[in-house]
Short mmCIF file of C-alpha atoms and ligand atoms in Angstrom, two decimals:
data_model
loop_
_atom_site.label_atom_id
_atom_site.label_comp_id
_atom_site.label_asym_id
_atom_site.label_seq_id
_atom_site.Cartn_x
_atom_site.Cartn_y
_atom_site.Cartn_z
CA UNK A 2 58.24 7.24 -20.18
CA UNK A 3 60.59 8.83 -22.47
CA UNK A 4 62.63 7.57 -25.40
CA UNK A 5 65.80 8.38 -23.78
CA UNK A 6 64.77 6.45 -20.72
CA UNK A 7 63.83 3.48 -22.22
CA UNK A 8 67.64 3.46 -24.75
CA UNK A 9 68.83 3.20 -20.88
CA UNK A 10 66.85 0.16 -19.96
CA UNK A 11 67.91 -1.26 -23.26
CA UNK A 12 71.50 -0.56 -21.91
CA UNK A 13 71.25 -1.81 -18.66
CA UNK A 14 69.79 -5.02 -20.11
CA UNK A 15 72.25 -5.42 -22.08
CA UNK A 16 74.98 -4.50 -19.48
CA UNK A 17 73.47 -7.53 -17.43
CA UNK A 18 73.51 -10.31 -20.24
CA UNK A 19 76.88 -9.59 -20.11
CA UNK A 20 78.00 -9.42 -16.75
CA UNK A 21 79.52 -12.20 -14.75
CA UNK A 22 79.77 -10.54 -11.64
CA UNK A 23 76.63 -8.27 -10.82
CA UNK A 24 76.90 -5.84 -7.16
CA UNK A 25 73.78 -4.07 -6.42
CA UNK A 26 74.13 -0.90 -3.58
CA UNK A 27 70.81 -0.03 -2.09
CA UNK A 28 69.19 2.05 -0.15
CA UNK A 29 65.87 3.88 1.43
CA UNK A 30 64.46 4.67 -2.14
CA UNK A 31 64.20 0.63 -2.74
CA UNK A 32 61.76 0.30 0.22
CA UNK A 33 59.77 3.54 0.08
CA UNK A 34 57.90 1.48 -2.56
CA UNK A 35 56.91 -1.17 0.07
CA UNK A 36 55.67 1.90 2.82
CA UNK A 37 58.83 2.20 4.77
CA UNK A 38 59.77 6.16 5.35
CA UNK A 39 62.83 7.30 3.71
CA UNK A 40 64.44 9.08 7.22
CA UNK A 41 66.76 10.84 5.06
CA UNK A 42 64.65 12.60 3.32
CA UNK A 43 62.24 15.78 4.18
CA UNK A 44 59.07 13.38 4.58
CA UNK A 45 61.02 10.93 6.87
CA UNK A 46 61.64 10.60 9.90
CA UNK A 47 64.10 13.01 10.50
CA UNK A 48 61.53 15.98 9.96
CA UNK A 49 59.90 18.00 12.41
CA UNK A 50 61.38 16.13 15.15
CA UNK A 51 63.24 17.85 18.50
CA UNK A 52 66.08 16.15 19.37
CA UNK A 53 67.95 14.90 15.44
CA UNK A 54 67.41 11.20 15.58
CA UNK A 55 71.49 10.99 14.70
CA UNK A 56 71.19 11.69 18.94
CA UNK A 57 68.60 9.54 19.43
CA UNK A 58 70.03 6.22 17.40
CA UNK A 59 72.76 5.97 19.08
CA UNK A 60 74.37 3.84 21.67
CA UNK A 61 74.43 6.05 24.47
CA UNK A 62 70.63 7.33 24.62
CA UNK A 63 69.65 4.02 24.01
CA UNK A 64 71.05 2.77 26.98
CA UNK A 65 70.33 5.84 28.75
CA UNK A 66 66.72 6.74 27.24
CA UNK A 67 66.04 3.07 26.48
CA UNK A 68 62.37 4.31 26.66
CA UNK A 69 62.01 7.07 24.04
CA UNK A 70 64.54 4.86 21.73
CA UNK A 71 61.48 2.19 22.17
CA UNK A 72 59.13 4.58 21.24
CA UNK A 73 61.35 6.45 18.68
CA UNK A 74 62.33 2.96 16.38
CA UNK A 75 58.63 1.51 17.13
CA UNK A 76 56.82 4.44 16.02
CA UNK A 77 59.37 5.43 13.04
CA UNK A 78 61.23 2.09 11.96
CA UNK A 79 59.51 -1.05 12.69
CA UNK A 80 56.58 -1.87 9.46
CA UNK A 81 56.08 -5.69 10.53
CA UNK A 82 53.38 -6.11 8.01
CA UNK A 83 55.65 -4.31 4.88
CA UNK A 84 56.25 -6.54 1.74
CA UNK A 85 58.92 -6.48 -0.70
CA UNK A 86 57.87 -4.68 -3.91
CA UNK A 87 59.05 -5.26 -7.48
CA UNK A 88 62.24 -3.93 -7.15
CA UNK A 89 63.28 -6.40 -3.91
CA UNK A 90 62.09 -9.33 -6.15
CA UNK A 91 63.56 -7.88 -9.63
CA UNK A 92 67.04 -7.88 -7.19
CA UNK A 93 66.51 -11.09 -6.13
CA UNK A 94 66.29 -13.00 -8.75
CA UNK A 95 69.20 -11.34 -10.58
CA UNK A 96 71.63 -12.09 -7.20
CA UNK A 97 70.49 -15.51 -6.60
CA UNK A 98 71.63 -16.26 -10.63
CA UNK A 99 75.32 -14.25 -10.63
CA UNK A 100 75.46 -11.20 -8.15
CA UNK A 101 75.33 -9.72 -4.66
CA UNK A 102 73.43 -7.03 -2.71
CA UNK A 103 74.79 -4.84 -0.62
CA UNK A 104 72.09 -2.91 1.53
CA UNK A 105 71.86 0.24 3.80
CA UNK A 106 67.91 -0.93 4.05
CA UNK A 107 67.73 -2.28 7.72
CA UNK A 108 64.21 -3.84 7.13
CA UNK A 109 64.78 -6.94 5.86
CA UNK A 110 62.55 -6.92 3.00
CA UNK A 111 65.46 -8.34 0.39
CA UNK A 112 65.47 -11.50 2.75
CA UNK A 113 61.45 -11.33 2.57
CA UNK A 114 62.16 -11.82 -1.09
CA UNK A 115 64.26 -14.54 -0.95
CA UNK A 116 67.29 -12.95 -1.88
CA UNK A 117 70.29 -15.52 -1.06
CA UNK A 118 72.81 -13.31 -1.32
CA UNK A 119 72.14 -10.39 0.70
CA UNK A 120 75.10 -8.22 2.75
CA UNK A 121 72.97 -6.35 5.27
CA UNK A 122 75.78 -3.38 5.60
CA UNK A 123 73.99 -1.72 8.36
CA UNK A 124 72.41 -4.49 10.05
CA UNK A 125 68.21 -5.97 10.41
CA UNK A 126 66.11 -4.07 12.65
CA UNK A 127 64.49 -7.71 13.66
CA UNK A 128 67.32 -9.35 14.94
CA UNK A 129 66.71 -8.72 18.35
CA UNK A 130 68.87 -8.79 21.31
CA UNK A 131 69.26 -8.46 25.24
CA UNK A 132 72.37 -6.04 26.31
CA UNK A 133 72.96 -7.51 29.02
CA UNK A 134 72.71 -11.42 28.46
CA UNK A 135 73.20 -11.72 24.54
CA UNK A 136 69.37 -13.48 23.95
CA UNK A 137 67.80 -13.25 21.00
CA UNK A 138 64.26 -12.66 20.87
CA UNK A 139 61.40 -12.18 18.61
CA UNK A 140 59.82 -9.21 17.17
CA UNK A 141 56.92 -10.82 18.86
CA UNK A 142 58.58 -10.16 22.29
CA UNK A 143 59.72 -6.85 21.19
CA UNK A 144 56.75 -5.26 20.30
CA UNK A 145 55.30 -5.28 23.57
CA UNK A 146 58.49 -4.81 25.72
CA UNK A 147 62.09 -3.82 25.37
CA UNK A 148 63.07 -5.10 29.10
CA UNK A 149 64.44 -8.79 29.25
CA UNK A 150 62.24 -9.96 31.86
CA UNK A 151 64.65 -12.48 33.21
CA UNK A 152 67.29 -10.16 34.01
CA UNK A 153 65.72 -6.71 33.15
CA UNK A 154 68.28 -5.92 30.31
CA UNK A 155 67.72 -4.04 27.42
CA UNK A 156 66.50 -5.69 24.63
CA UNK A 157 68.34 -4.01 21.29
CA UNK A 158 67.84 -4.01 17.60
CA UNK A 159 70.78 -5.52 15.63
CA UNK A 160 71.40 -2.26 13.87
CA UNK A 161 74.74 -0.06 13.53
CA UNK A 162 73.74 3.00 15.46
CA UNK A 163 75.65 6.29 15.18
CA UNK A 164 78.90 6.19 16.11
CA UNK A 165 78.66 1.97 16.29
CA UNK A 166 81.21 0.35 14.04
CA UNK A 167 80.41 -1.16 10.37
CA UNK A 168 80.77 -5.68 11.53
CA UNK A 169 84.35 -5.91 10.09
CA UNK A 170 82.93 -9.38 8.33
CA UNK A 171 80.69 -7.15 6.37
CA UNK A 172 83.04 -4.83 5.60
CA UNK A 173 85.36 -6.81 4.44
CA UNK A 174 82.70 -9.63 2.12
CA UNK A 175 81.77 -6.42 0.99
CA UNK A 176 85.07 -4.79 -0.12
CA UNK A 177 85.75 -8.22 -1.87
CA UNK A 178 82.49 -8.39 -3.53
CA UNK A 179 82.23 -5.11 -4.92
CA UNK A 180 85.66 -5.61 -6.14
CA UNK A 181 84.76 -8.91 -8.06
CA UNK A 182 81.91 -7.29 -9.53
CA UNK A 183 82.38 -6.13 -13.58
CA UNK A 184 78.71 -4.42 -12.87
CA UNK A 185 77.73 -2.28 -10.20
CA UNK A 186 74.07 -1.22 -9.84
CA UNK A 187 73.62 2.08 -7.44
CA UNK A 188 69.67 1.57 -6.60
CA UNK A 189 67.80 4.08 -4.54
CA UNK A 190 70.07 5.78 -2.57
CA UNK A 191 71.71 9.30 -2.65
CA UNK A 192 75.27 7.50 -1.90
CA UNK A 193 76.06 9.81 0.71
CA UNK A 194 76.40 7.98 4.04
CA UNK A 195 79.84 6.62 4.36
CA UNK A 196 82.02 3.50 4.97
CA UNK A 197 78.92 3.10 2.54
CA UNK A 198 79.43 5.51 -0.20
CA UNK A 199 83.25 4.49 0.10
CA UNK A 200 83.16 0.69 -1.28
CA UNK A 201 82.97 2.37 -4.88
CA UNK A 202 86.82 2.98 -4.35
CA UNK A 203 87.10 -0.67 -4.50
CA UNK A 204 85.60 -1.07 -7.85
CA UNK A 205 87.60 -2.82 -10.48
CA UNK A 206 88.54 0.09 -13.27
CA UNK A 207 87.25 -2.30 -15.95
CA UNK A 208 83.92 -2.50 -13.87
CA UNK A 209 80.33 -0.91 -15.49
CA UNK A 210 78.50 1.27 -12.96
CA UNK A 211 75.00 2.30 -13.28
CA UNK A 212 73.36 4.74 -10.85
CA UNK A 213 69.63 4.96 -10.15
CA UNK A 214 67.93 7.09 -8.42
CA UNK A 215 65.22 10.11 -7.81
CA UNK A 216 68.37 12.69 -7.67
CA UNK A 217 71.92 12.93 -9.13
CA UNK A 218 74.55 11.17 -7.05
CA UNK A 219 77.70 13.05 -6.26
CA UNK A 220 79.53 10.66 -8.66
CA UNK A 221 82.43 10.33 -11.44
CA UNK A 222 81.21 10.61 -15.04
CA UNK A 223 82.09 6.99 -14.86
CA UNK A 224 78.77 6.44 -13.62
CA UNK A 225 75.65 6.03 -15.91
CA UNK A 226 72.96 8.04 -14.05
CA UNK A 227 69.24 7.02 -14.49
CA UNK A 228 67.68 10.46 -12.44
CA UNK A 229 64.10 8.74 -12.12
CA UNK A 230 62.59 6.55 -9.74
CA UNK A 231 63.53 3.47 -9.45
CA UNK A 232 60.59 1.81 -9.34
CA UNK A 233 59.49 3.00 -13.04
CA UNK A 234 63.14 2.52 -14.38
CA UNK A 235 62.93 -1.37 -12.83
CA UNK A 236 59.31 -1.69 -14.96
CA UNK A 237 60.87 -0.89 -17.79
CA UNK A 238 64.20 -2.95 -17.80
CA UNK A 239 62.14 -5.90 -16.92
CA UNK A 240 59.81 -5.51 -20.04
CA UNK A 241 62.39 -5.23 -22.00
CA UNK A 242 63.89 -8.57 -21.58
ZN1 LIG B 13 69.04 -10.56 29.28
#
């Protein structure tokens, strides 16, 4: 680890003994750590695949391929036995003192590590419902069928799919809480997808924003970028408490 890199952890520590208001923004980079694929980037999901999984995760081919969207999301999404890793728990314990996190991560490892404050922007993969009667079910249930038996319905994952709208709720908790925030921690994501990327628009002017993550973001020189990963760069701000 080198000396500029740890001057930056001394920074971002200090950054957070000062804030009042703390936002984290995550994404795929946070949970690669814990074994879950990035599908964004070259080694996810997304690679060497036929049809683009944009096609396949949406709402039409899962209601009209309900089978391969089974087997797509079972063999490419669902990691049941995946913990959180230091980064979910380093997270945690700052939001449950004085912040918020905002997630892209659809696994729900941050509520795995008892994050209380968690907005799940793009849904959890485990909460589980039929299409056609609105009952929940298990991942218990799910993992053997996706057919209600009751009333043969498809039984969906709670996620946004392409061309699904962001819940206006979340949108909204989240436009407010990013604009609260006087620091804003980008963590593991390339800040690319949008209404995502877009909340940063609704950050207060006076607001500190810190940016880490395994390649440059396509940000203002506003933002304090930290090109590592983000598991090394969480290490290090945590010793240095
Ligand atoms: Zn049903």
């Amino acid at each position: 680890m080198n000396e500029q890199m740890q001057m930056q952890a001394n920074a971002l520590q200090v950054d957070l003994k000062q804030a009042k208001h703390v936002v984290f923004l995550t994404g795929a980079g946070v949970s690669t750590h814990s074994g879950i694929p990035d599908y964004r980037s070259k080694n996810g999901i997304y690679h060497g695949i036929a049809t683009p999984p944009e096609k396949i995760l949406s709402t039409s081919y899962l209601l009209q391929q309900p089978e391969q969207f089974y087997d797509f999301v079972q063999q490419n999404m669902y990691f049941p036995a995946a913990q959180p890793n230091p980064i979910h728990t380093w997270i945690a314990n700052i939001c449950n003192q004085h912040g918020w996190l905002i997630t892209q991560n659809v696994d729900g490892l941050d509520k795995k590590a008892d994050n209380q404050h968690v907005i799940e922007f793009h849904g959890d993969l485990y909460d589980l419902y039929c299409t056609k009667c609105g009952q929940m079910f298990s991942y218990e249930v799910y993992k053997n069928s996706f057919r209600h038996a009751k009333d043969n319905g498809i039984i969906r994952p709670g996620i946004v799919l392409y061309g699904e709208p962001i819940d206006q709720t979340k949108l909204s908790q989240s436009v407010q809480k990013v604009a609260e925030a006087d620091l804003i921690i980008i963590c593991g994501t390339s800040f690319v997808v949008y209404p995502f990327a877009g909340l940063l628009a609704y950050a207060s002017p006076q607001a500190k924003i810190w940016a880490i993550n395994k390649t440059p973001l396509p940000a203002t020189n506003k933002v304090k970028q930290v090109v590592t990963d983000a598991l090394d760069f969480i290490k290090l701000v945590s010793q240095t408490e």
